[in-house]
Amino acid sequence: MALPVWPLWAQTAPLQVAAATSLQDVMPALVQAFARERKVPPPAVVTGASGALVEALGQRGARAAADVLLCDDAETIARGVERRLLRPDPVRNFASHGLVLVVPAGSRLPVRRLTDLANADVQRIALGRPASVPVGRFARQAIDAARLWPSVQRKVVQADSARDVLRRVLEGEADAAIVFASDAQSAGPALRVVEPLLNHSAIRLTAAVAVAAAQPDLAADFVLFLRSPAATDLMVKAGFGPP
């Protein structure tokens, strides 16, 4: 009796994708779309802060844990390339972030603009850690541009990822927060967007293949897929900007 012939995709191990936490809501749709288009198993996804994900690639025994890395900014990817943890090609910007100041929907604090964070009524402000969390670095740029840091420094509640910033303001651990626009959208009516923040560097989500990738060709294909019309449409619907 002849043995059954399994389809090619069933013989392929899932691609391993490490993604910034701001992408966690849209990743299921992205990996399913990739799997349908390429006829491969849906990639497996882990999420974390962009800086921490790069650091994990450099840990002994963990270098092959991810085939491809998706970060909130191009700078973090560039550091990974410089440390020879990520391949310089292909590296692709596949979406962009907006930055917004938010408060809980039921807040009665008089916060109507960024400069209001200096008011005495505002006691706690959630920000990402600038060294490892891109949303924190860009938030600090916006605060510095408004010359607010001396007035708000003691109020800062540091968070370990973009989603941790969001969690802190949603759970009442902060009176206000600076988050990505996509994260604010995911929170729905629980948050009120005070204003978009513009005085910061352009924020470009970027993807790259790990040097130790077990499936480098498939990983490179996934990076290219992220610039496809289908992927861009999913990103825009989730609150991200175009590349």
Short mmCIF file of C-alpha atoms in Angstrom, two decimals:
data_model
loop_
_atom_site.label_atom_id
_atom_site.label_comp_id
_atom_site.label_asym_id
_atom_site.label_seq_id
_atom_site.Cartn_x
_atom_site.Cartn_y
_atom_site.Cartn_z
CA MET A 1 0.00 0.00 0.00
CA ALA A 2 1.36 3.42 -0.95
CA LEU A 3 2.13 5.83 1.84
CA PRO A 4 0.14 9.09 1.90
CA VAL A 5 1.85 12.14 0.47
CA TRP A 6 1.47 15.09 2.81
CA PRO A 7 1.33 18.60 1.36
CA LEU A 8 4.59 20.55 1.47
CA TRP A 9 3.35 23.05 4.06
CA ALA A 10 2.58 20.22 6.49
CA GLN A 11 6.26 19.20 6.34
CA THR A 12 7.54 22.69 7.17
CA ALA A 13 8.14 23.79 10.75
CA PRO A 14 6.40 27.05 11.65
CA LEU A 15 8.45 30.19 11.27
CA GLN A 16 9.38 31.73 14.62
CA VAL A 17 8.53 35.44 14.82
CA ALA A 18 9.44 37.78 17.69
CA ALA A 19 7.37 40.98 17.63
CA ALA A 20 7.06 44.16 19.68
CA THR A 21 4.09 44.16 22.05
CA SER A 22 2.37 46.94 20.11
CA LEU A 23 1.84 44.36 17.34
CA GLN A 24 0.23 41.65 19.45
CA ASP A 25 -3.36 42.37 18.35
CA VAL A 26 -2.61 42.45 14.62
CA MET A 27 -0.12 39.56 14.51
CA PRO A 28 -2.75 36.76 14.37
CA ALA A 29 -4.25 38.26 11.20
CA LEU A 30 -0.81 38.88 9.67
CA VAL A 31 0.49 35.35 10.21
CA GLN A 32 -2.74 33.79 8.95
CA ALA A 33 -2.62 35.91 5.81
CA PHE A 34 1.02 34.93 5.24
CA ALA A 35 0.21 31.25 5.75
CA ARG A 36 -2.65 31.36 3.24
CA GLU A 37 -0.65 33.23 0.64
CA ARG A 38 2.55 31.17 0.93
CA LYS A 39 0.83 27.85 1.78
CA VAL A 40 2.94 27.29 4.90
CA PRO A 41 1.98 26.78 8.56
CA PRO A 42 1.07 29.98 10.39
CA PRO A 43 4.21 31.41 12.02
CA ALA A 44 4.49 31.14 15.81
CA VAL A 45 4.68 34.52 17.54
CA VAL A 46 6.18 35.73 20.80
CA THR A 47 5.95 39.37 21.88
CA GLY A 48 8.03 41.63 24.07
CA ALA A 49 9.69 45.03 24.28
CA SER A 50 11.77 45.73 21.16
CA GLY A 51 15.03 46.18 23.04
CA ALA A 52 14.49 43.05 25.12
CA LEU A 53 13.81 40.99 22.00
CA VAL A 54 17.14 42.03 20.49
CA GLU A 55 18.92 41.25 23.75
CA ALA A 56 17.34 37.78 23.76
CA LEU A 57 18.93 37.05 20.39
CA GLY A 58 22.34 37.60 21.96
CA GLN A 59 21.85 35.30 24.92
CA ARG A 60 23.65 31.98 24.87
CA GLY A 61 21.32 29.23 23.72
CA ALA A 62 18.65 31.69 22.58
CA ARG A 63 20.08 32.91 19.29
CA ALA A 64 17.89 30.60 17.20
CA ALA A 65 14.74 31.28 19.22
CA ALA A 66 13.43 33.64 16.53
CA ASP A 67 13.83 33.58 12.77
CA VAL A 68 12.60 37.13 12.23
CA LEU A 69 12.28 40.18 14.46
CA LEU A 70 9.66 42.95 14.20
CA CYS A 71 10.48 46.11 16.17
CA ASP A 72 8.74 49.41 16.88
CA ASP A 73 11.60 51.40 15.39
CA ALA A 74 14.42 51.26 12.87
CA GLU A 75 17.04 52.23 15.48
CA THR A 76 16.61 49.04 17.51
CA ILE A 77 16.93 46.92 14.36
CA ALA A 78 20.07 48.87 13.39
CA ARG A 79 21.65 48.05 16.77
CA GLY A 80 20.89 44.37 16.20
CA VAL A 81 22.53 44.52 12.76
CA GLU A 82 25.56 46.28 14.24
CA ARG A 83 25.91 43.53 16.86
CA ARG A 84 25.61 40.91 14.10
CA LEU A 85 22.46 39.45 15.61
CA LEU A 86 20.31 40.53 12.65
CA ARG A 87 21.04 40.33 8.95
CA PRO A 88 21.45 43.64 7.10
CA ASP A 89 19.34 42.37 4.21
CA PRO A 90 16.44 42.22 3.96
CA VAL A 91 15.58 44.96 6.47
CA ARG A 92 12.25 46.58 5.72
CA ASN A 93 10.12 49.36 7.19
CA PHE A 94 6.58 48.01 6.98
CA ALA A 95 4.42 50.49 8.91
CA SER A 96 4.61 53.63 11.02
CA HIS A 97 3.46 54.68 14.47
CA GLY A 98 1.66 57.75 15.71
CA LEU A 99 2.25 58.95 19.27
CA VAL A 100 -0.61 60.22 21.45
CA LEU A 101 -1.20 61.53 24.95
CA VAL A 102 -4.05 59.66 26.67
CA VAL A 103 -5.95 59.73 29.96
CA PRO A 104 -8.60 57.35 31.33
CA ALA A 105 -11.99 58.08 29.78
CA GLY A 106 -13.49 58.94 33.15
CA SER A 107 -10.67 61.21 34.25
CA ARG A 108 -11.71 64.62 35.56
CA LEU A 109 -8.18 66.00 35.61
CA PRO A 110 -7.74 69.15 33.49
CA VAL A 111 -5.45 67.57 30.90
CA ARG A 112 -6.09 69.08 27.48
CA ARG A 113 -2.57 69.28 26.07
CA LEU A 114 0.91 67.93 26.74
CA THR A 115 1.97 70.94 28.84
CA ASP A 116 -0.84 70.16 31.32
CA LEU A 117 1.23 67.21 32.57
CA ALA A 118 3.17 69.78 34.61
CA ASN A 119 0.04 70.60 36.62
CA ALA A 120 0.14 69.62 40.28
CA ASP A 121 -3.10 67.61 39.89
CA VAL A 122 -1.28 65.16 37.59
CA GLN A 123 0.67 62.86 39.90
CA ARG A 124 1.64 59.83 37.78
CA ILE A 125 2.59 59.63 34.11
CA ALA A 126 3.24 56.25 32.47
CA LEU A 127 6.15 56.19 30.03
CA GLY A 128 8.16 53.36 28.52
CA ARG A 129 11.78 52.94 29.61
CA PRO A 130 13.73 54.95 27.01
CA ALA A 131 16.68 52.53 26.95
CA SER A 132 14.68 49.50 25.87
CA VAL A 133 11.16 50.64 24.94
CA PRO A 134 10.91 52.78 21.78
CA VAL A 135 7.61 54.39 22.79
CA GLY A 136 9.42 55.72 25.86
CA ARG A 137 12.27 57.13 23.83
CA PHE A 138 9.92 58.96 21.46
CA ALA A 139 7.79 60.16 24.38
CA ARG A 140 10.89 61.65 25.98
CA GLN A 141 11.66 63.44 22.70
CA ALA A 142 8.19 65.03 22.71
CA ILE A 143 8.51 66.00 26.39
CA ASP A 144 11.96 67.50 25.85
CA ALA A 145 10.74 69.46 22.82
CA ALA A 146 8.12 71.05 25.09
CA ARG A 147 10.78 71.64 27.80
CA LEU A 148 8.69 69.73 30.30
CA TRP A 149 11.13 67.15 31.67
CA PRO A 150 12.16 69.08 34.83
CA SER A 151 8.45 69.48 35.69
CA VAL A 152 7.39 65.85 35.10
CA GLN A 153 10.48 63.78 35.86
CA ARG A 154 9.41 62.86 39.41
CA LYS A 155 5.93 61.86 38.22
CA VAL A 156 7.11 59.23 35.73
CA VAL A 157 6.01 55.61 36.19
CA GLN A 158 8.35 53.55 34.00
CA ALA A 159 6.93 50.64 32.02
CA ASP A 160 8.71 47.69 30.41
CA SER A 161 6.90 47.63 27.04
CA ALA A 162 4.42 49.60 24.96
CA ARG A 163 1.57 47.42 26.22
CA ASP A 164 2.79 47.81 29.80
CA VAL A 165 2.44 51.59 29.40
CA LEU A 166 -1.11 51.04 28.18
CA ARG A 167 -1.92 48.63 31.02
CA ARG A 168 -0.76 51.07 33.67
CA VAL A 169 -3.07 53.85 32.53
CA LEU A 170 -5.99 51.46 31.97
CA GLU A 171 -5.63 49.95 35.45
CA GLY A 172 -5.38 53.30 37.20
CA GLU A 173 -1.68 53.15 37.98
CA ALA A 174 -1.16 56.41 36.08
CA ASP A 175 -3.16 59.59 35.52
CA ALA A 176 -1.91 59.92 31.95
CA ALA A 177 0.35 58.13 29.50
CA ILE A 178 2.07 58.58 26.16
CA VAL A 179 1.31 55.58 23.95
CA PHE A 180 1.28 54.54 20.33
CA ALA A 181 -1.89 55.50 18.46
CA SER A 182 -2.53 51.84 17.61
CA ASP A 183 -2.45 50.92 21.32
CA ALA A 184 -4.86 53.74 22.11
CA GLN A 185 -7.19 52.42 19.39
CA SER A 186 -7.03 48.91 20.84
CA ALA A 187 -8.19 50.26 24.22
CA GLY A 188 -11.36 51.66 22.66
CA PRO A 189 -13.63 53.82 24.83
CA ALA A 190 -11.64 53.12 28.00
CA LEU A 191 -9.22 55.90 27.08
CA ARG A 192 -9.53 59.47 25.88
CA VAL A 193 -6.95 60.72 23.40
CA VAL A 194 -5.91 64.20 24.54
CA GLU A 195 -3.81 65.07 21.50
CA PRO A 196 -1.42 63.57 18.95
CA LEU A 197 2.23 64.38 19.58
CA LEU A 198 4.35 65.48 16.64
CA ASN A 199 7.67 66.72 18.06
CA HIS A 200 9.59 63.48 17.80
CA SER A 201 11.52 61.47 15.22
CA ALA A 202 9.58 59.49 12.64
CA ILE A 203 8.57 56.11 14.11
CA ARG A 204 8.94 53.30 11.58
CA LEU A 205 8.17 49.68 12.42
CA THR A 206 10.97 47.59 10.99
CA ALA A 207 11.61 43.89 10.39
CA ALA A 208 14.80 41.89 9.94
CA VAL A 209 15.98 38.27 9.75
CA ALA A 210 18.00 36.81 12.63
CA VAL A 211 21.57 35.80 11.79
CA ALA A 212 20.94 32.41 13.44
CA ALA A 213 17.53 31.90 11.81
CA ALA A 214 16.64 28.24 11.32
CA GLN A 215 14.61 29.17 8.22
CA PRO A 216 16.32 32.24 6.75
CA ASP A 217 14.65 32.03 3.33
CA LEU A 218 11.14 31.79 4.78
CA ALA A 219 12.02 34.55 7.25
CA ALA A 220 13.14 36.82 4.42
CA ASP A 221 9.92 36.04 2.58
CA PHE A 222 7.91 37.05 5.66
CA VAL A 223 9.79 40.36 5.87
CA LEU A 224 8.93 41.07 2.24
CA PHE A 225 5.29 40.03 2.81
CA LEU A 226 4.93 42.72 5.46
CA ARG A 227 5.21 45.35 2.70
CA SER A 228 2.47 43.72 0.61
CA PRO A 229 -0.90 45.46 0.06
CA ALA A 230 -2.65 42.75 2.08
CA ALA A 231 -0.37 43.26 5.10
CA THR A 232 -0.50 47.05 4.85
CA ASP A 233 -4.31 46.94 4.81
CA LEU A 234 -4.34 44.88 8.00
CA MET A 235 -1.89 47.25 9.68
CA VAL A 236 -3.86 50.37 8.77
CA LYS A 237 -7.11 48.84 10.07
CA ALA A 238 -5.33 48.15 13.37
CA GLY A 239 -4.39 51.82 13.76
CA PHE A 240 -0.89 51.87 12.29
CA GLY A 241 0.24 54.26 9.59
CA PRO A 242 1.61 53.29 6.15
CA PRO A 243 5.34 52.58 5.77
#
